[in-house]
Tab-separated table of N, CA and C in Angstrom:
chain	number	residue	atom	x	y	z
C	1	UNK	N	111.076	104.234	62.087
C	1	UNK	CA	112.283	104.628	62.785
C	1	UNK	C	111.910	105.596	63.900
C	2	UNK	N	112.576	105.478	64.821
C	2	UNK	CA	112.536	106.104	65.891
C	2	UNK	C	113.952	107.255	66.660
C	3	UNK	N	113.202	108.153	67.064
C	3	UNK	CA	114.677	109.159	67.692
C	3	UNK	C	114.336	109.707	68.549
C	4	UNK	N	115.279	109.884	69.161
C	4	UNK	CA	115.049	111.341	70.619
C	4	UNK	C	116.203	111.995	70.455
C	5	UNK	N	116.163	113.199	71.847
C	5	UNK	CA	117.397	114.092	71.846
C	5	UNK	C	117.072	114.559	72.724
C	6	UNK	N	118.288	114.778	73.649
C	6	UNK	CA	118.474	115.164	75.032
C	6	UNK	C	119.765	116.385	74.737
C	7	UNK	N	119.219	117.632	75.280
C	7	UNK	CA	120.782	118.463	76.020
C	7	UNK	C	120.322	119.195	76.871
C	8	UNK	N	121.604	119.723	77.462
C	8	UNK	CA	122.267	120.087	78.796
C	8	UNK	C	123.239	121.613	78.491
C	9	UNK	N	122.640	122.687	78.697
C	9	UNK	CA	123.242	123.943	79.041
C	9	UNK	C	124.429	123.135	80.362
C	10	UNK	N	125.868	123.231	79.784
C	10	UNK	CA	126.657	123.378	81.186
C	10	UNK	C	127.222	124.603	81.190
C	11	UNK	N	128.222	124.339	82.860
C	11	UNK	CA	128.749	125.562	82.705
C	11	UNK	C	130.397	125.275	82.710
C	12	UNK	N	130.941	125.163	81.237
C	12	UNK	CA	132.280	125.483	81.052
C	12	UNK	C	132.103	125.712	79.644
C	13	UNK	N	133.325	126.247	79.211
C	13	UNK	CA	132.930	126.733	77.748
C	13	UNK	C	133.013	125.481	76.457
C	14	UNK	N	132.851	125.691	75.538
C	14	UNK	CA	132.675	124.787	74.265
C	14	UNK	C	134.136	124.185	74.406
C	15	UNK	N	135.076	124.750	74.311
C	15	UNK	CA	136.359	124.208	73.929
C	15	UNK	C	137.138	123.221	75.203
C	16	UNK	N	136.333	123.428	76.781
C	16	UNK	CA	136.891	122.675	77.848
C	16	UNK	C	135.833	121.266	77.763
C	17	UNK	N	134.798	121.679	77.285
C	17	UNK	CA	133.430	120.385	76.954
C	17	UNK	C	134.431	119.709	76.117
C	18	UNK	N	134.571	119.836	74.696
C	18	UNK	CA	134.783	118.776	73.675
C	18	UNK	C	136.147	118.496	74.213
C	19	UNK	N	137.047	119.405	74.411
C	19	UNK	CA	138.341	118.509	75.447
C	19	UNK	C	138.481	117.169	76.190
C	20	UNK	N	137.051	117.332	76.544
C	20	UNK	CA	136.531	116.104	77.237
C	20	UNK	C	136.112	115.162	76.699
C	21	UNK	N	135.149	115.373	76.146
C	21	UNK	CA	134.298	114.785	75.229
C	21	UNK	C	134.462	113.953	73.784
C	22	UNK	N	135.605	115.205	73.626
C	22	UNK	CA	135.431	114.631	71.681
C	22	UNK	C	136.601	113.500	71.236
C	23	UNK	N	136.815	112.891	72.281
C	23	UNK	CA	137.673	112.011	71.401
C	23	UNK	C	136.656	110.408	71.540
C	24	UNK	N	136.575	109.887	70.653
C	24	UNK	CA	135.980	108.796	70.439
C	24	UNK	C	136.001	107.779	71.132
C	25	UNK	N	137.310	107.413	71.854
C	25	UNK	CA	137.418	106.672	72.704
C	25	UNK	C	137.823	107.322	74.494
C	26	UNK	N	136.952	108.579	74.740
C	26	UNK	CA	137.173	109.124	75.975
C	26	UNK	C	135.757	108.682	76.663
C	27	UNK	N	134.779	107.927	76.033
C	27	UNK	CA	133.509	108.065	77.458
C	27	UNK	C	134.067	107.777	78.242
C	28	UNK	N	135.281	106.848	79.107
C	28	UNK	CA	135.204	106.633	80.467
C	28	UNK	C	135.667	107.507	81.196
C	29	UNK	N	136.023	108.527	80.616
C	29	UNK	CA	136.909	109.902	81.741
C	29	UNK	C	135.374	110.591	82.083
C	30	UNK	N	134.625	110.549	81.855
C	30	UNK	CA	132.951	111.393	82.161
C	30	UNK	C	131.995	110.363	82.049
C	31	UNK	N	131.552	109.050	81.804
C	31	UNK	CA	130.505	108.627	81.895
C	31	UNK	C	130.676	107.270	82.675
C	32	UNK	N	130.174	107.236	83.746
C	32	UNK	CA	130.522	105.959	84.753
C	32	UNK	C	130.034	105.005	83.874
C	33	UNK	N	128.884	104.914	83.913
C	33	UNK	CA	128.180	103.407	82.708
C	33	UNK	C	129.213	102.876	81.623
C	34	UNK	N	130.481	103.584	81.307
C	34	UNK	CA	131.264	103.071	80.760
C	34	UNK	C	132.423	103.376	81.337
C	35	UNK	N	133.111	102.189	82.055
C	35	UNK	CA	134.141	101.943	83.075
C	35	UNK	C	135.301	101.786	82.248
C	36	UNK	N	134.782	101.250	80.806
C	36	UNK	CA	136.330	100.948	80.024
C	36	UNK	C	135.771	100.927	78.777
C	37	UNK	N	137.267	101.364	78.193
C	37	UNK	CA	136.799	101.752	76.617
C	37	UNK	C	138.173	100.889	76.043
C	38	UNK	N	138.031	99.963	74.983
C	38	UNK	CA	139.033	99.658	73.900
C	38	UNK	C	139.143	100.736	72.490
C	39	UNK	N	139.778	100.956	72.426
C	39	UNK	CA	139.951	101.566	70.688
C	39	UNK	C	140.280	100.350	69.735
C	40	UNK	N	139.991	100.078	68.489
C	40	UNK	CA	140.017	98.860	67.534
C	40	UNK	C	140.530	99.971	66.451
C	41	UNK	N	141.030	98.810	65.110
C	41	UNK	CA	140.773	99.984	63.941
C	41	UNK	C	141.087	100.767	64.050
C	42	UNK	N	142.599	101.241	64.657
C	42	UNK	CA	142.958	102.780	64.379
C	42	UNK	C	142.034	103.859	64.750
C	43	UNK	N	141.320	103.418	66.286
C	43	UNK	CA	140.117	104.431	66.465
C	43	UNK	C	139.078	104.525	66.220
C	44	UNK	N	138.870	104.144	65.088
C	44	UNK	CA	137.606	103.980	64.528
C	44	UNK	C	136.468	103.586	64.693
C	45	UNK	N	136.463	102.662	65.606
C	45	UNK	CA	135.702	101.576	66.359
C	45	UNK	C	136.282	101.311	68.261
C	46	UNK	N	135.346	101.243	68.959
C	46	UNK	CA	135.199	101.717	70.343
C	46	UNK	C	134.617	100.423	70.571
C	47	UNK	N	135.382	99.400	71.575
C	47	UNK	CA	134.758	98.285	72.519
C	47	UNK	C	134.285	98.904	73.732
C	48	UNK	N	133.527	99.167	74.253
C	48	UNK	CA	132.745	99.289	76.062
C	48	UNK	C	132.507	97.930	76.132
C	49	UNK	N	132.717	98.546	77.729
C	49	UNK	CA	132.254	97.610	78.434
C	49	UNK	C	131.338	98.564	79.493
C	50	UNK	N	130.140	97.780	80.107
C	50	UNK	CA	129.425	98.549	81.388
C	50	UNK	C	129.598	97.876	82.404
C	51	UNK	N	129.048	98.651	83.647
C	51	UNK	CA	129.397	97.578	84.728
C	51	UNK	C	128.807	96.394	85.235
C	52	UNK	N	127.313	95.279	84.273
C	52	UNK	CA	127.225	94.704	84.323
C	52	UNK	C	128.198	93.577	82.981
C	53	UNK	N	128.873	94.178	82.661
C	53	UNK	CA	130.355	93.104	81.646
C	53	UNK	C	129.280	92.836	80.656
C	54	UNK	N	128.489	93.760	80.572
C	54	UNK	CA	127.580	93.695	79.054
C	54	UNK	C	128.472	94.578	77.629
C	55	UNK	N	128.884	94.049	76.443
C	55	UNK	CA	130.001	94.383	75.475
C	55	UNK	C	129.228	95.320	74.315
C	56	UNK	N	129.387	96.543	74.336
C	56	UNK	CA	129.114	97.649	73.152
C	56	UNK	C	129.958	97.840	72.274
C	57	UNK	N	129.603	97.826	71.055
C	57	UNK	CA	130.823	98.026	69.947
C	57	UNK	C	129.981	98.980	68.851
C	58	UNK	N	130.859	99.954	68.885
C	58	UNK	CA	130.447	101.327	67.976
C	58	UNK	C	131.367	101.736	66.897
C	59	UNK	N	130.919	102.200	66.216
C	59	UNK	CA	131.879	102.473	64.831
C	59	UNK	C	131.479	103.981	64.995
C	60	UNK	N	132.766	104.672	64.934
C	60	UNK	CA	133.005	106.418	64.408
C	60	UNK	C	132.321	106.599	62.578
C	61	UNK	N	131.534	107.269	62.525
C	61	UNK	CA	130.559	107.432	61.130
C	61	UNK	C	130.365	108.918	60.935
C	62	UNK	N	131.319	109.521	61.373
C	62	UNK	CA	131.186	110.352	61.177
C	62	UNK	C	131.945	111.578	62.096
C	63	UNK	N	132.926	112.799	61.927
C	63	UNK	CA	133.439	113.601	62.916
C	63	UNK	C	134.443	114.729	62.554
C	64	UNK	N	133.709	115.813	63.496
C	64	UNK	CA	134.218	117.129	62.530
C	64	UNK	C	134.772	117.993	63.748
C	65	UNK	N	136.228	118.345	64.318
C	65	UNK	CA	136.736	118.980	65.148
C	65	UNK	C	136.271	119.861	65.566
C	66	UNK	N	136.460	121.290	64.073
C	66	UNK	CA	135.825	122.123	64.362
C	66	UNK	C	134.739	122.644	64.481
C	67	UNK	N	133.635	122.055	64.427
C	67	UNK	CA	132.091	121.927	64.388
C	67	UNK	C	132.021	121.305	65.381
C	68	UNK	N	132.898	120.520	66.432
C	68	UNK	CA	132.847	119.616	67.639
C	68	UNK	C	131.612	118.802	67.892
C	69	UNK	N	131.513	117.676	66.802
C	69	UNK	CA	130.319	116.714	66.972
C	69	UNK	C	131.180	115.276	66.410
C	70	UNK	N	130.874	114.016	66.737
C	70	UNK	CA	130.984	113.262	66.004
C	70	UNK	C	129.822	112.288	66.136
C	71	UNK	N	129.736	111.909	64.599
C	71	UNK	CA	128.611	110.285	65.089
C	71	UNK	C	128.955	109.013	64.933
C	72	UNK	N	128.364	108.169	65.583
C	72	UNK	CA	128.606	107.122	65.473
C	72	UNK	C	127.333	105.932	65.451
C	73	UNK	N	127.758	104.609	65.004
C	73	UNK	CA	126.404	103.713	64.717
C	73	UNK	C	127.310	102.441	65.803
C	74	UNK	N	125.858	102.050	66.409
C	74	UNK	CA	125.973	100.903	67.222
C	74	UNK	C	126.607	99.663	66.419
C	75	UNK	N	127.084	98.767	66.681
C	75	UNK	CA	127.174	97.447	65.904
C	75	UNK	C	126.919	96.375	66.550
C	76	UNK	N	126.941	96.625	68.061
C	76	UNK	CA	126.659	95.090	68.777
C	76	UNK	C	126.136	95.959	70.370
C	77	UNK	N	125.416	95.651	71.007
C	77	UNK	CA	124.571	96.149	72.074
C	77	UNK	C	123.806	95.414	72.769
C	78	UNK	N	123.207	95.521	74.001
C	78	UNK	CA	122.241	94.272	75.005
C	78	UNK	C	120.945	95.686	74.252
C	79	UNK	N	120.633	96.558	73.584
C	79	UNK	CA	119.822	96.957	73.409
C	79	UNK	C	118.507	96.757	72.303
C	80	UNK	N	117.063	97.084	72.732
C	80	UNK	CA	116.452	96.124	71.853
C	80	UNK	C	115.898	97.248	70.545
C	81	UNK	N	116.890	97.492	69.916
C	81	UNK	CA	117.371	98.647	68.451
C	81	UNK	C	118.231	97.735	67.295
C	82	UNK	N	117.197	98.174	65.951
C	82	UNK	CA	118.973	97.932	65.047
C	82	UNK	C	119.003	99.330	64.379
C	83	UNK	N	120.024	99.274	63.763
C	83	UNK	CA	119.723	100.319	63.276
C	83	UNK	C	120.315	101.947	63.727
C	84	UNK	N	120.925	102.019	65.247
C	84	UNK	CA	120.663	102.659	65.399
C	84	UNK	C	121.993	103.924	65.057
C	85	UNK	N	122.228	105.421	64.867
C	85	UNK	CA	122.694	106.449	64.797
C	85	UNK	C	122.961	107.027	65.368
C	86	UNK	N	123.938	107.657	66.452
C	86	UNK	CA	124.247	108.858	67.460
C	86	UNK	C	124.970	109.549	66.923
C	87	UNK	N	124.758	111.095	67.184
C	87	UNK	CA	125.444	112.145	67.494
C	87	UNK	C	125.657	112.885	68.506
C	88	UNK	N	126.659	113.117	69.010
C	88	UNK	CA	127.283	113.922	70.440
C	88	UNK	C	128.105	115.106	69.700
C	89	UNK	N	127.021	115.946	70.461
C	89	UNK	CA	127.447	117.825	69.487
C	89	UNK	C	127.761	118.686	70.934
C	90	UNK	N	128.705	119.370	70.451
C	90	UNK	CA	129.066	120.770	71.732
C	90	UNK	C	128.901	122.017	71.172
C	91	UNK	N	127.400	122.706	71.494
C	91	UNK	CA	127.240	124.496	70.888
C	91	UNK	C	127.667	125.110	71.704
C	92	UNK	N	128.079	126.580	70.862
C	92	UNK	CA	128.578	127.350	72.108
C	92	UNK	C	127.028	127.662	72.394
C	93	UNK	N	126.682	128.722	73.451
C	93	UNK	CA	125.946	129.252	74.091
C	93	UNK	C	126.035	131.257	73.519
C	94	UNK	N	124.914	131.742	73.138
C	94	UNK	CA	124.682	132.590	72.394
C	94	UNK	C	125.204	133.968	73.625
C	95	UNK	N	126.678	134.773	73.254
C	95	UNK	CA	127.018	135.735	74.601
C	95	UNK	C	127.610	135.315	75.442
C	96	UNK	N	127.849	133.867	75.790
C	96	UNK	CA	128.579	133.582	76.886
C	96	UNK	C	129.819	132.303	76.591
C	97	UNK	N	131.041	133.038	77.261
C	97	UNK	CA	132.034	131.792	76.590
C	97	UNK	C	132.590	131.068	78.120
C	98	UNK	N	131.526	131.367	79.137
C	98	UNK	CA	131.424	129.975	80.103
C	98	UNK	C	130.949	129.272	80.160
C	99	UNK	N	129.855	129.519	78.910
C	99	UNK	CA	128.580	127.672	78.978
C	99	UNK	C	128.774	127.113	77.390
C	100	UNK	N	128.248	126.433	77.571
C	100	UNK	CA	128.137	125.380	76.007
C	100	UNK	C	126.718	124.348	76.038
C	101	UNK	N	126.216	124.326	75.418
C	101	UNK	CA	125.146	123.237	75.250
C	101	UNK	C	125.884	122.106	74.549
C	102	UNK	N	125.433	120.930	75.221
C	102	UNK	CA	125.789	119.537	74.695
C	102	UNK	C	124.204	118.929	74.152
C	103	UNK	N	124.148	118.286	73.002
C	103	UNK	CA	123.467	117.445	72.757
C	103	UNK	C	123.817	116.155	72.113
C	104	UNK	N	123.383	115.620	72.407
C	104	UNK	CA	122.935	114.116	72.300
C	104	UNK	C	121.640	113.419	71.791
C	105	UNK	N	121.924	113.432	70.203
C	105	UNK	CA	120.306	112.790	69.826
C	105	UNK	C	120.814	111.178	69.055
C	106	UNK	N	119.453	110.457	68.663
C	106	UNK	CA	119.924	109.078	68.128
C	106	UNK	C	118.923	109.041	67.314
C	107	UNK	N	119.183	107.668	66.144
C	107	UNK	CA	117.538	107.291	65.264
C	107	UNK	C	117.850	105.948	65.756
C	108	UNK	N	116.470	105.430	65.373
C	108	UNK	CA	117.465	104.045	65.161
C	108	UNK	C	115.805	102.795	65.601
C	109	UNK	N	115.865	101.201	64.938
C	109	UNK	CA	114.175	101.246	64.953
C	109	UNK	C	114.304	100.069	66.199
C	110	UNK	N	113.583	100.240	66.987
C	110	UNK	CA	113.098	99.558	68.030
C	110	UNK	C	113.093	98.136	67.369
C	111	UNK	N	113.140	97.362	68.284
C	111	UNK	CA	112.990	95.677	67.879
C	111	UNK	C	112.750	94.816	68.973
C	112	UNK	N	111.310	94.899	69.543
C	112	UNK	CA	110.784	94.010	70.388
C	112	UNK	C	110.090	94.601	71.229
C	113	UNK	N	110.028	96.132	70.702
C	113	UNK	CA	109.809	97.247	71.882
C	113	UNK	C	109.239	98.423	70.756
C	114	UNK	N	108.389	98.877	71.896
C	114	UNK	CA	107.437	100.091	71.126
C	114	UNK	C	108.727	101.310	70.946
C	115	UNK	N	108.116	101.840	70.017
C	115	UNK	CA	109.080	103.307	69.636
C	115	UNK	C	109.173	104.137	71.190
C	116	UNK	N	107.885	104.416	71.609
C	116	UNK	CA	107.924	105.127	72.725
C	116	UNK	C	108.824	104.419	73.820
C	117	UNK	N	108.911	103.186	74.096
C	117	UNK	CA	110.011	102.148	74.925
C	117	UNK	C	111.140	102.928	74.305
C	118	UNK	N	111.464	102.483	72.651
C	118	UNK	CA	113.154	102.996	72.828
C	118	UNK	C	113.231	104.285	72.749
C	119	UNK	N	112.666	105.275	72.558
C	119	UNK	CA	112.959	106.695	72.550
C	119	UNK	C	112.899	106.821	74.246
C	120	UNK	N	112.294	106.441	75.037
C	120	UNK	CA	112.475	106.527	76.715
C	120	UNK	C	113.749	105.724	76.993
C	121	UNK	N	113.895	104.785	76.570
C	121	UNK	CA	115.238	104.334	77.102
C	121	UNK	C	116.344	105.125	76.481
C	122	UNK	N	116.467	105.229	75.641
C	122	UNK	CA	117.513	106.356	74.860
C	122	UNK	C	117.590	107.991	75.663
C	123	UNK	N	116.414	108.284	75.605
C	123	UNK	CA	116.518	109.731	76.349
C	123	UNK	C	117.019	109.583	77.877
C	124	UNK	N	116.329	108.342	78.643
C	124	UNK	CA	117.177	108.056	79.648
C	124	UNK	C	119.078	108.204	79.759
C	125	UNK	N	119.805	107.285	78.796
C	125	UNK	CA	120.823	106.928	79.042
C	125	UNK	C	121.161	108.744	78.898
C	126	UNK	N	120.625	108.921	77.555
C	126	UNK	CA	121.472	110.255	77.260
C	126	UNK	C	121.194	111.475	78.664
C	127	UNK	N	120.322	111.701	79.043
C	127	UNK	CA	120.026	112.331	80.138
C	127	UNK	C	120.971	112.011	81.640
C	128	UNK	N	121.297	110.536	81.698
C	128	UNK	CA	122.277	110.129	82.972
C	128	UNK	C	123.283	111.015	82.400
C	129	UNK	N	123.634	110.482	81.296
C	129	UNK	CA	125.185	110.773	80.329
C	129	UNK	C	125.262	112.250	80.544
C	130	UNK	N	124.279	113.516	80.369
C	130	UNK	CA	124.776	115.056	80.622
C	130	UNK	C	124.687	115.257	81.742
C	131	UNK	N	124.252	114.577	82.541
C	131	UNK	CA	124.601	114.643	84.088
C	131	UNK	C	125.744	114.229	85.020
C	132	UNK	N	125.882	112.918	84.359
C	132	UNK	CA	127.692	112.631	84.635
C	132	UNK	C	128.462	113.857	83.732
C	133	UNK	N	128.239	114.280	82.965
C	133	UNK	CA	129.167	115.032	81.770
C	133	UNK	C	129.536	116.414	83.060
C	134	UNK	N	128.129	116.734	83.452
C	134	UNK	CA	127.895	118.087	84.271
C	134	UNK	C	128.933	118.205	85.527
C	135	UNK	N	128.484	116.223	85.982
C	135	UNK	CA	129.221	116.360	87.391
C	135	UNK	C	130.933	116.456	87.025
C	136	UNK	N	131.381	115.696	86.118
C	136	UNK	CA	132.659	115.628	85.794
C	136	UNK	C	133.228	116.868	85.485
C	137	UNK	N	132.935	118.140	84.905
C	137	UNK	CA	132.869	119.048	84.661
C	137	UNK	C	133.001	119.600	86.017
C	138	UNK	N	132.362	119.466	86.920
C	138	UNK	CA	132.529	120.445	88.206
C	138	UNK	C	133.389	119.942	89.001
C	139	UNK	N	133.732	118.763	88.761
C	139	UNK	CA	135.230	118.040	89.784
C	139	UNK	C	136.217	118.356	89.651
């Protein structure tokens, strides 16, 4: 099995981050790569779409308000993983209640592709993802 983890010191506080962030079916208000989101299942489950009309389907596995993280497991993806696990967490920042650290880590086992392939492609997406998070944040 394989994992990475990517975060991002921003600058707004914990509670304007997960505002954003924490609802299960909000990536498209902050992450361009996902232009549209379905909710299924009472929420539970998240259809994407990206902007090549390639179809992601994720199941909520997990999510805690006040701890502001939830995880979730892939179920259908153009990615070459099974297996795989995310969590999207918002810390505060130690003294300061204008920043928050976001992270973003995953497991999950490569399939056709070296570990080092999917832990680079993974740290990729997640790395675009706190950068759209950052820019959306400053708009």
């Amino acid at each position: 099995m394989a994992s990475t983890s990517v975060s991002r010191v921003l600058p707004a506080s914990p509670q304007k981050v997960w505002a954003l962030i924490g609802g299960f079916d909000a990536l498209p208000d902050w992450l361009p790569y996902i232009p549209e989101s379905t909710a299924l299942e009472g929420g539970r489950v998240r259809k994407l779409a990206n902007p090549d009309g390639d179809v992601i389907i994720e199941r909520l596995v997990g999510f805690n308000e006040a701890e502001c993280h939830y995880t979730y497991a892939i179920l259908e993806a153009p990615f070459p993983v099974t297996g795989y696990l995310s969590t999207l967490r918002v810390h505060p920042v130690d003294d300061r209640d204008d920043l928050a650290e976001v992270q973003w880590s995953g497991r999950f086992t490569p399939n056709g592709v070296s570990d080092t392939e999917a832990e680079e492609l993974f740290a990729g997406i997640y790395a675009d993802g706190l950068d759209a998070l950052h820019q959306a944040l400053a708009a």
